[in-house]
CSV table of C-alpha atoms and ligand atoms in Angstrom, one decimal:
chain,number,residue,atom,x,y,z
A,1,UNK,CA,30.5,-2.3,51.8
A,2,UNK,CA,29.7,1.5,51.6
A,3,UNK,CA,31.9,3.9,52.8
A,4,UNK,CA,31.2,7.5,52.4
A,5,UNK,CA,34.0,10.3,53.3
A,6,UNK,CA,32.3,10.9,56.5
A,7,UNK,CA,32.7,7.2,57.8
A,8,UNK,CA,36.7,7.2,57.8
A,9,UNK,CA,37.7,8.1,61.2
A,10,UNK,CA,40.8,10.5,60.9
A,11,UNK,CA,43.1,11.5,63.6
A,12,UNK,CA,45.4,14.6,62.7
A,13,UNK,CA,48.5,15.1,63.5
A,14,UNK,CA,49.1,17.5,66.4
A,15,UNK,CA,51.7,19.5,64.3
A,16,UNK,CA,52.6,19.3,60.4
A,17,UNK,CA,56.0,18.5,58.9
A,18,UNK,CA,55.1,20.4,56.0
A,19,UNK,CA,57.0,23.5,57.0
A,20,UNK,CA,60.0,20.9,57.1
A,21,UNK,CA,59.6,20.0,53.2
A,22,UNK,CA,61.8,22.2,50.6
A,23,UNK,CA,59.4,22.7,47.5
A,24,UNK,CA,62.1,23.9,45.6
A,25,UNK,CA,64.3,20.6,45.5
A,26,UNK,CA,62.0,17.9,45.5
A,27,UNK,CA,63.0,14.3,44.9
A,28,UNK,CA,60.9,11.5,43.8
A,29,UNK,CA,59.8,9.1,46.6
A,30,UNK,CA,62.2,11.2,49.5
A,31,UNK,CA,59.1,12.7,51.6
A,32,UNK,CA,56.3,11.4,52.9
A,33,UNK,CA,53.1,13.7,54.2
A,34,UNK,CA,51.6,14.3,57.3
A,35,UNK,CA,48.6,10.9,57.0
A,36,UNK,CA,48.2,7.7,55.6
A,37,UNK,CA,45.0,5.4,55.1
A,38,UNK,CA,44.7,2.1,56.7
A,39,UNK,CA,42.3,-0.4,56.1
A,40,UNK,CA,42.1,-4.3,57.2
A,41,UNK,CA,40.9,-7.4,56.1
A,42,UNK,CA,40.2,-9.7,58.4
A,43,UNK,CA,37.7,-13.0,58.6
A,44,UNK,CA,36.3,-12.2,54.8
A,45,UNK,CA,35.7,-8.9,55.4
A,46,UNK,CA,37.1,-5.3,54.9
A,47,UNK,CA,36.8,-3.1,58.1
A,48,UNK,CA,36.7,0.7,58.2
A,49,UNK,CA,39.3,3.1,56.6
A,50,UNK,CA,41.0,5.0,59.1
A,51,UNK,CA,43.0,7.9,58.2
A,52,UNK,CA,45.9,8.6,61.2
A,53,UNK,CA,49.3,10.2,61.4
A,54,UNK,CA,52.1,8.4,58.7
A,55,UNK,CA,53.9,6.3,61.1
A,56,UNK,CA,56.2,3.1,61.1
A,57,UNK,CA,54.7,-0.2,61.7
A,58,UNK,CA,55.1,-2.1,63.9
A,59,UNK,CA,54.9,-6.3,62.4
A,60,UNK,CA,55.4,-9.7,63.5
A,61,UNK,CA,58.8,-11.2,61.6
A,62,UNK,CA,56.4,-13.9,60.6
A,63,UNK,CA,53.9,-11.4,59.4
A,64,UNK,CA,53.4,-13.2,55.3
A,65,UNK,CA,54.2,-10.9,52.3
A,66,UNK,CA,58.1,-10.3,54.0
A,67,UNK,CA,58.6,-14.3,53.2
A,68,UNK,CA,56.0,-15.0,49.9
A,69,UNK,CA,55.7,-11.5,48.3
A,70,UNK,CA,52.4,-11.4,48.3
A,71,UNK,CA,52.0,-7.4,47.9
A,72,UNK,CA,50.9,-5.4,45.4
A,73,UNK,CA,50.5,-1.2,44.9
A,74,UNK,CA,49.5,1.4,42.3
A,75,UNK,CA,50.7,5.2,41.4
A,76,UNK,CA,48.4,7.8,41.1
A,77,UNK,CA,48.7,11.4,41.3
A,78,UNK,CA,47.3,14.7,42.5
A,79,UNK,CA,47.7,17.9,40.8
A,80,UNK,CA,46.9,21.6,42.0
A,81,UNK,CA,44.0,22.6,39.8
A,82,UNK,CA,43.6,26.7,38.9
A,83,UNK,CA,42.0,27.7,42.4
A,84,UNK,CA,44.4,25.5,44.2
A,85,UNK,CA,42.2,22.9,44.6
A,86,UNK,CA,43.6,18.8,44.4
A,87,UNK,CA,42.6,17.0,41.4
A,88,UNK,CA,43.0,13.4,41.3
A,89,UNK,CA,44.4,11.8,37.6
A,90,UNK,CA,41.9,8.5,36.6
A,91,UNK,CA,42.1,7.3,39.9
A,92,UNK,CA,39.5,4.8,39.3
A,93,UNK,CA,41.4,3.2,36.6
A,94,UNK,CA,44.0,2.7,38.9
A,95,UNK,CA,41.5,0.9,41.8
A,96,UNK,CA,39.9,-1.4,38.8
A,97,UNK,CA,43.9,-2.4,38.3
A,98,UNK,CA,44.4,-3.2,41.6
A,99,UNK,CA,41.9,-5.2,41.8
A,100,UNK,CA,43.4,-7.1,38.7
A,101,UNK,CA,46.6,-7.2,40.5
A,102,UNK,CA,44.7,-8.6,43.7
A,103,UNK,CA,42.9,-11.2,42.4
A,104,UNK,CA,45.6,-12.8,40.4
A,105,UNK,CA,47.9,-12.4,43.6
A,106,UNK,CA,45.3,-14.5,45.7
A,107,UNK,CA,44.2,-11.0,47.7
A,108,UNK,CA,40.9,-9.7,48.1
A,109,UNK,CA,39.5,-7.0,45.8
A,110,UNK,CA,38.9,-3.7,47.6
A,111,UNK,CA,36.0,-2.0,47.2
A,112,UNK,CA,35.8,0.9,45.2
A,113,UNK,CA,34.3,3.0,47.9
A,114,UNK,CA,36.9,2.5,50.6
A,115,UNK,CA,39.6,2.7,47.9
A,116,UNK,CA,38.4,6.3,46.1
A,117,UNK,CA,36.8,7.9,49.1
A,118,UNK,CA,39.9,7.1,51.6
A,119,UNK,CA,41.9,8.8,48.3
A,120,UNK,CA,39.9,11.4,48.0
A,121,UNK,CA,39.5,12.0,51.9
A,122,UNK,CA,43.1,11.6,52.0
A,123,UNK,CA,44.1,13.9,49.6
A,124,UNK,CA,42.0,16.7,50.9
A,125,UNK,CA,43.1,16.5,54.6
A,126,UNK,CA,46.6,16.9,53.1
A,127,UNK,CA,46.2,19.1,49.9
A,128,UNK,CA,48.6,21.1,51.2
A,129,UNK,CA,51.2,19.1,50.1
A,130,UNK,CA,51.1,19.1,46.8
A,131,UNK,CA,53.2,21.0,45.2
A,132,UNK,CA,52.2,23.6,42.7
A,133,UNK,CA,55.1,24.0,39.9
A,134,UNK,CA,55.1,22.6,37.0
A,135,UNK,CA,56.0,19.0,36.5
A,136,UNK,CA,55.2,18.1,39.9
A,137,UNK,CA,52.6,16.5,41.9
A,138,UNK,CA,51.3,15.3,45.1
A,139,UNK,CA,53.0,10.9,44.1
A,140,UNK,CA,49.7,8.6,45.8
A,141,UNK,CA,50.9,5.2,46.6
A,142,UNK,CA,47.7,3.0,47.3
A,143,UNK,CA,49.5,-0.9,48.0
A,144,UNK,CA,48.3,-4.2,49.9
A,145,UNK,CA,50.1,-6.7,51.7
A,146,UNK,CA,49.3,-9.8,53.4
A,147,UNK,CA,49.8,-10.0,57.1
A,148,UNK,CA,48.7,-13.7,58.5
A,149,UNK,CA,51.4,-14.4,61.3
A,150,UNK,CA,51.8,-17.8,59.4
A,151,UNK,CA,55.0,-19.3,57.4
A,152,UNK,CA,53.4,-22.0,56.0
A,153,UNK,CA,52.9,-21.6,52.2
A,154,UNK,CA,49.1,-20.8,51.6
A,155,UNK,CA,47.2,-17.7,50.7
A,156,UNK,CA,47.2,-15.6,53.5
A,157,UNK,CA,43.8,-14.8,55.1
A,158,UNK,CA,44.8,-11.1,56.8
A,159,UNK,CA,45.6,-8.2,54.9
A,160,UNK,CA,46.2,-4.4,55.0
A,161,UNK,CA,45.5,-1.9,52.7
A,162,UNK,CA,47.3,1.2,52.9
A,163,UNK,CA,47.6,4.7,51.3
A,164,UNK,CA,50.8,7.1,51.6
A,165,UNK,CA,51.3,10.2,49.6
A,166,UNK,CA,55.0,12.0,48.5
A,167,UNK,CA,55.6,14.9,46.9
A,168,UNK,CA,57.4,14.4,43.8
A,169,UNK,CA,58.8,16.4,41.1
A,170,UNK,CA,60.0,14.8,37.7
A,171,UNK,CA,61.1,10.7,38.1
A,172,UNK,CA,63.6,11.1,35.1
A,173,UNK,CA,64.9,14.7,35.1
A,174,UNK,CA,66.8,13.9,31.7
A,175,UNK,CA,66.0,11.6,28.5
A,176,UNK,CA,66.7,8.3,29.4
A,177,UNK,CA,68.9,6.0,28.0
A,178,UNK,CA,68.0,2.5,27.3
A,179,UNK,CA,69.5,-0.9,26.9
A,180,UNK,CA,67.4,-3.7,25.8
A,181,UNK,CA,67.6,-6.9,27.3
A,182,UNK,CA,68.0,-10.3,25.7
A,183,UNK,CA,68.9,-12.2,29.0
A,184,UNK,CA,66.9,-11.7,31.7
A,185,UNK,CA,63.2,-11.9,31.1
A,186,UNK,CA,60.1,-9.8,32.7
A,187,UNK,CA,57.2,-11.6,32.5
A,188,UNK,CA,55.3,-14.7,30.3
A,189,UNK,CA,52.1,-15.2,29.2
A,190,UNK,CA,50.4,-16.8,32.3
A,191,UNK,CA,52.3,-15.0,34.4
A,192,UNK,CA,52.0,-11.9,36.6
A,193,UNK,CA,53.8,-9.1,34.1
A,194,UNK,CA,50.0,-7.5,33.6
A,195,UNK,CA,50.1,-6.8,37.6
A,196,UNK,CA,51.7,-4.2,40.2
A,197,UNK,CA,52.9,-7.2,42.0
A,198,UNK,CA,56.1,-6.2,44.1
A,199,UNK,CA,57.6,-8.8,42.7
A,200,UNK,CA,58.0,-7.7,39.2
A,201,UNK,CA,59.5,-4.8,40.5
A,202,UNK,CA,62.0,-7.2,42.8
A,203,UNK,CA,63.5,-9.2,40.2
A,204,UNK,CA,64.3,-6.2,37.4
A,205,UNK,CA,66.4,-5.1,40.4
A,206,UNK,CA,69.8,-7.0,39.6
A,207,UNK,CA,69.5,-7.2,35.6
A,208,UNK,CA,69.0,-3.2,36.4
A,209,UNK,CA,71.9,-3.4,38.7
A,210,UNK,CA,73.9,-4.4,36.0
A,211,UNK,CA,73.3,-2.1,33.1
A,212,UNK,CA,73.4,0.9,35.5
A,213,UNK,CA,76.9,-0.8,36.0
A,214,UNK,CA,77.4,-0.3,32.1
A,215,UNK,CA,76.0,3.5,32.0
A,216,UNK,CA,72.4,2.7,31.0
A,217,UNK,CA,69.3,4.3,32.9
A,218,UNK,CA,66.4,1.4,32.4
A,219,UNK,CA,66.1,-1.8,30.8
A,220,UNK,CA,63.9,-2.2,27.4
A,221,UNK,CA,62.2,-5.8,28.4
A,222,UNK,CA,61.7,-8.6,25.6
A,223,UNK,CA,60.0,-11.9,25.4
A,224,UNK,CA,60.2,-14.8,27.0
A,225,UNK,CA,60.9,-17.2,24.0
A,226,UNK,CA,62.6,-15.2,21.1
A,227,UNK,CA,64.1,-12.4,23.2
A,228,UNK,CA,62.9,-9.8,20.3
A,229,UNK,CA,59.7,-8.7,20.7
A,230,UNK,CA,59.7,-5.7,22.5
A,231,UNK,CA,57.4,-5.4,26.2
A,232,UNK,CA,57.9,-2.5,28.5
A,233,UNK,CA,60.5,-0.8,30.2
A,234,UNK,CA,60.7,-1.0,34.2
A,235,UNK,CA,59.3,2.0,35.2
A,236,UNK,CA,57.1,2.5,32.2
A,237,UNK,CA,55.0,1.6,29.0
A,238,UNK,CA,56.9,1.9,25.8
A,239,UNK,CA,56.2,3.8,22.3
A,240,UNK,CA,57.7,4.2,19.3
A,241,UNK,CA,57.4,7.0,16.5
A,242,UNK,CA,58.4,5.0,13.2
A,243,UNK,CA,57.8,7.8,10.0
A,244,UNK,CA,54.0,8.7,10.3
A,245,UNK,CA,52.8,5.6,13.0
A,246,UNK,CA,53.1,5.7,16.3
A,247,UNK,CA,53.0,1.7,17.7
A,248,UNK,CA,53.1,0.5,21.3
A,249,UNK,CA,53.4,-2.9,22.0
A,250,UNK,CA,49.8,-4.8,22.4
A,251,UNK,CA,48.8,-6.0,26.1
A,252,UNK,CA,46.9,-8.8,24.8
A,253,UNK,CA,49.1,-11.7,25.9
A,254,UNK,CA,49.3,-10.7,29.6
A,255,UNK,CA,53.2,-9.8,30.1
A,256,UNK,CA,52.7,-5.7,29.8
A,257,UNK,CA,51.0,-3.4,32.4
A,258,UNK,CA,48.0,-2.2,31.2
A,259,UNK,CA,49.5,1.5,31.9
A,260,UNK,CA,46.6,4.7,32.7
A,261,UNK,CA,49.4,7.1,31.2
A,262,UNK,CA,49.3,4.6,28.2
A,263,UNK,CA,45.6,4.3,27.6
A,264,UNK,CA,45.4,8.5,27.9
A,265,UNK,CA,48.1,8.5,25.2
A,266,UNK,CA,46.9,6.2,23.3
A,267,UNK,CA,43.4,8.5,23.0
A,268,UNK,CA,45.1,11.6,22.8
A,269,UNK,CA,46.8,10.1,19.6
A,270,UNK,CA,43.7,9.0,17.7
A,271,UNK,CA,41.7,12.4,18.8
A,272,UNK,CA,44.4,14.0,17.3
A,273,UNK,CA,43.9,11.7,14.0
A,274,UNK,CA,47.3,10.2,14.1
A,275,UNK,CA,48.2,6.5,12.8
A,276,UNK,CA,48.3,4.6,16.1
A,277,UNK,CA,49.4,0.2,16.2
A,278,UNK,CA,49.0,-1.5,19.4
A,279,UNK,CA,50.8,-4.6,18.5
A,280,UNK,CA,53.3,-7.2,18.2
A,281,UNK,CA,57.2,-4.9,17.7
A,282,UNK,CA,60.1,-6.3,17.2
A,283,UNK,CA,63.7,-4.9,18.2
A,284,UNK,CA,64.8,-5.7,14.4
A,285,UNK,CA,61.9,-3.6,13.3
A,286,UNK,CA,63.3,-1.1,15.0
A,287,UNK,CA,67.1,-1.3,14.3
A,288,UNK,CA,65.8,-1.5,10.4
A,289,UNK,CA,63.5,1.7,11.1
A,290,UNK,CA,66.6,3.3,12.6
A,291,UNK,CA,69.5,2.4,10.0
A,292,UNK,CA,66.5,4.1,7.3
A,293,UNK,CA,66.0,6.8,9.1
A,294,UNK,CA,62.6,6.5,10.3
A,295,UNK,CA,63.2,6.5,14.0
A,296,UNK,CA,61.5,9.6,14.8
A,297,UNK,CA,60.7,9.2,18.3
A,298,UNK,CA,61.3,6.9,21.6
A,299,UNK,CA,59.3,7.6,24.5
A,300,UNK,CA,58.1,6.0,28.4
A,301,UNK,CA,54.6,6.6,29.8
A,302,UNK,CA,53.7,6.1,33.0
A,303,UNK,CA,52.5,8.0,36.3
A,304,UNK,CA,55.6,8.5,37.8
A,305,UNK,CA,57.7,9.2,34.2
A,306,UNK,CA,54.7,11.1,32.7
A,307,UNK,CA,56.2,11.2,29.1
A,308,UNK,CA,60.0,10.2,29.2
A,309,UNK,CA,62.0,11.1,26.0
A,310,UNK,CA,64.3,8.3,25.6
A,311,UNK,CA,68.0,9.2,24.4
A,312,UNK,CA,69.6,6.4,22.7
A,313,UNK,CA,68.5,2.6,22.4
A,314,UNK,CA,71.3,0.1,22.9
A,315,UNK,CA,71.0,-3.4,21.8
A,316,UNK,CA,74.1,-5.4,21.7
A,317,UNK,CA,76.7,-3.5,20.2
A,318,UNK,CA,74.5,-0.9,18.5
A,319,UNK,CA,73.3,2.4,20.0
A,320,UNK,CA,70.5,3.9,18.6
A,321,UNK,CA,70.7,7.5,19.0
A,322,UNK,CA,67.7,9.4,18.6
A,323,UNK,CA,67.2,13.0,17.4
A,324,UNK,CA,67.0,16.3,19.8
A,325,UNK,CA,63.6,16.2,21.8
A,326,UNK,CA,63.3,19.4,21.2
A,327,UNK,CA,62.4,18.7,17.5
A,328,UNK,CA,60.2,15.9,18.5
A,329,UNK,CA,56.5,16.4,17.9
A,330,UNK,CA,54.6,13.8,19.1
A,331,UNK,CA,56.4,13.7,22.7
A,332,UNK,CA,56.0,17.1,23.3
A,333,UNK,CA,52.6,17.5,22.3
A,334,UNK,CA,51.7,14.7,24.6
A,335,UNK,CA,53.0,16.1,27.9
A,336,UNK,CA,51.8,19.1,27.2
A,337,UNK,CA,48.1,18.3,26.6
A,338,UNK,CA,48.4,15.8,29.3
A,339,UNK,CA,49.5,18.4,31.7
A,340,UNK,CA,47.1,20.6,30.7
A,341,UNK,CA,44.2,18.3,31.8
A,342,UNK,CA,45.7,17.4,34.5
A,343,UNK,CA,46.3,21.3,36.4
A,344,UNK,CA,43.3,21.8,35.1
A,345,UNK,CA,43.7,24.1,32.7
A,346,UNK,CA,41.7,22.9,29.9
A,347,UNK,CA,38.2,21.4,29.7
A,348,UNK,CA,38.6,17.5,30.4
A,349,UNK,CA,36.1,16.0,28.0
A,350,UNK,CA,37.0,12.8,28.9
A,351,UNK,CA,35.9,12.6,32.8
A,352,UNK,CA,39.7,11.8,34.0
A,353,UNK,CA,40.2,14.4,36.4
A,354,UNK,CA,38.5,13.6,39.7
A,355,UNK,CA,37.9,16.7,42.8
A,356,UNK,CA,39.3,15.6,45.6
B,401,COI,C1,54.4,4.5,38.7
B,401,COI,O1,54.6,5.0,37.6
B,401,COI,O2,53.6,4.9,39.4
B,401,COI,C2,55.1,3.3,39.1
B,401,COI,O3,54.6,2.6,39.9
B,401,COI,C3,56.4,2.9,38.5
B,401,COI,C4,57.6,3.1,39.4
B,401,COI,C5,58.2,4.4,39.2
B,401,COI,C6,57.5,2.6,40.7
């Protein structure tokens, strides 16, 4: 299918609720703007985008995904470029994941032209919502769901794909602390840890429950088998600055999100010359690194965190504590670059930023 912007039908809203929306005090996920995108799969085929006032839905009990979880989503965002105008962040990297996510979730891949066009035609009908200081941006939440009217267990044959947008200002507005977990397990090779599957989202909710319980922020996730080797943390892609290196955990084996904010770090890292690993890290490595005093850095990546400095590290009895940000160079050199490509306010050599 070929969708240009001019195929989408779009009803407006007859009056905006953006006078309604504080800039000054915006919370991540709170608000919601003025459209949404709707598109629907039906008999093997995807129908036309339609772009219509955000509304509730209105679904059948025995609509699929609410019983079996089949549901996936992404995180984008949209930041006001020099002249105002909304510039999208890799958003085709996000549509090529979702598709990733969709086939191994038994959904149908979308195309890329209903999925960036519908963004893109989105975005502009409601560029007024993004906000314009620093460290915010207009939150896009493409997701998928399956909506056969069926509670049988089979792969649904009905779905909806849908695009809402949020202003949102920082997701952590402090470093974070983290505990890592030897209990509960994410993901296993062979299973869905790679994807933005709801699911992987639903179970971290009680082992998250718990730390928050203890005074921790997010959970450090490890392997399946050992309980050691270091994966990702809930909201976000993990790295490490031990002395001169800075290592990430590898994504070969399936269990880690192949993060966007991860992949622009890691090229921003070996532009800049550094020593970058992408590989197997162990939490001893890291206790060692930190009792020699070698710990220089801890730090999330992802769309909605950006770059999250990470306080302290706590793994059974032992809190890692790392230095001030402030004095941290790698970090901060990192959301700054970052941010400057993505307002716009250097020249993107590398074809991430997208005009809405
Ligand atoms: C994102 O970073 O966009 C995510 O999806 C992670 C989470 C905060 C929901």
């Amino acid at each position: 299918m070929s969708v240009s912007a001019t195929d989408i039908s779009i009803k407006k809203v007859e009056k905006s609720r953006l006078s309604e929306v504080d800039f000054s005090n915006i919370q991540f996920g709170k608000i919601y703007s003025d459209h949404m995108l709707i598109a629907n799969y039906e008999d093997g085929k995807w129908k036309q985008p339609e772009i219509m006032p955000f509304h509730n839905l209105t679904l059948s009990p025995a609509t699929t995904f609410f019983h079996y979880g089949q549901a996936i989503f992404e995180g984008i965002k949209a930041y006001k470029g020099p002249d105002g105008e909304p510039l999208i962040f890799r958003p085709r990297d996000n549509w090529k994941r979702f598709n990733k996510s969709a086939v191994r979730m038994a959904m149908p891949e979308i195309p890329e032209d209903i999925f960036i066009e519908g963004l893109k035609a989105l975005i502009k009908l409601d560029e007024n919502w993004i906000p314009a200081s620093e460290d915010t941006a207009l939150y896009i939440r493409p997701f998928m769901v399956a909506t056969d009217e069926f509670i049988g267990v089979k792969t649904a044959e009905k779905f909806s794909f849908m695009i809402i947008t949020s202003p949102a200002g920082p997701y952590y507005s402090k470093p974070v602390s983290i505990y890592v977990q030897d209990q509960y397990v994410r993901a296993f090779p062979g299973g869905i840890g790679f994807t933005k599957a709801a699911g992987n989202y639903g179970m971290s909710m009680y082992p998250t429950q718990e730390i928050k319980k203890m005074g921790y922020d997010q959970i450090l996730w490890t392997d399946g088998f050992e309980h050691k080797y270091v994966q990702e943390i809930g909201t976000m892609n993990v790295f490490f600055v031990i002395g001169d290196t800075v290592i990430t955990p590898d994504i070969k084996h399936d269990t880690i999100l192949a993060g966007v904010t991860r992949d622009s770090v890691l090229a921003l890292l070996r532009e800049k010359g550094m020593k970058v690993e992408e590989r197997t890290l162990s939490i001893d490595e890291i206790a060692e690194a930190y009792k020699a005093g070698q710990l220089k850095e801890a730090f999330g990546t992802g769309t909605a965190a950006s770059i999250a400095p990470i306080a302290s590290l706590t793994y059974h009895d032992v809190t890692m504590q790392l230095p001030p940000v402030e004095t941290w160079e790698t970090a901060n050199y990192l959301k700054k670059t970052l941010a400057d490509i993505r307002y716009g306010r250097v020249k993107d050599n590398h074809n991430w930023v997208v005009k809405a």
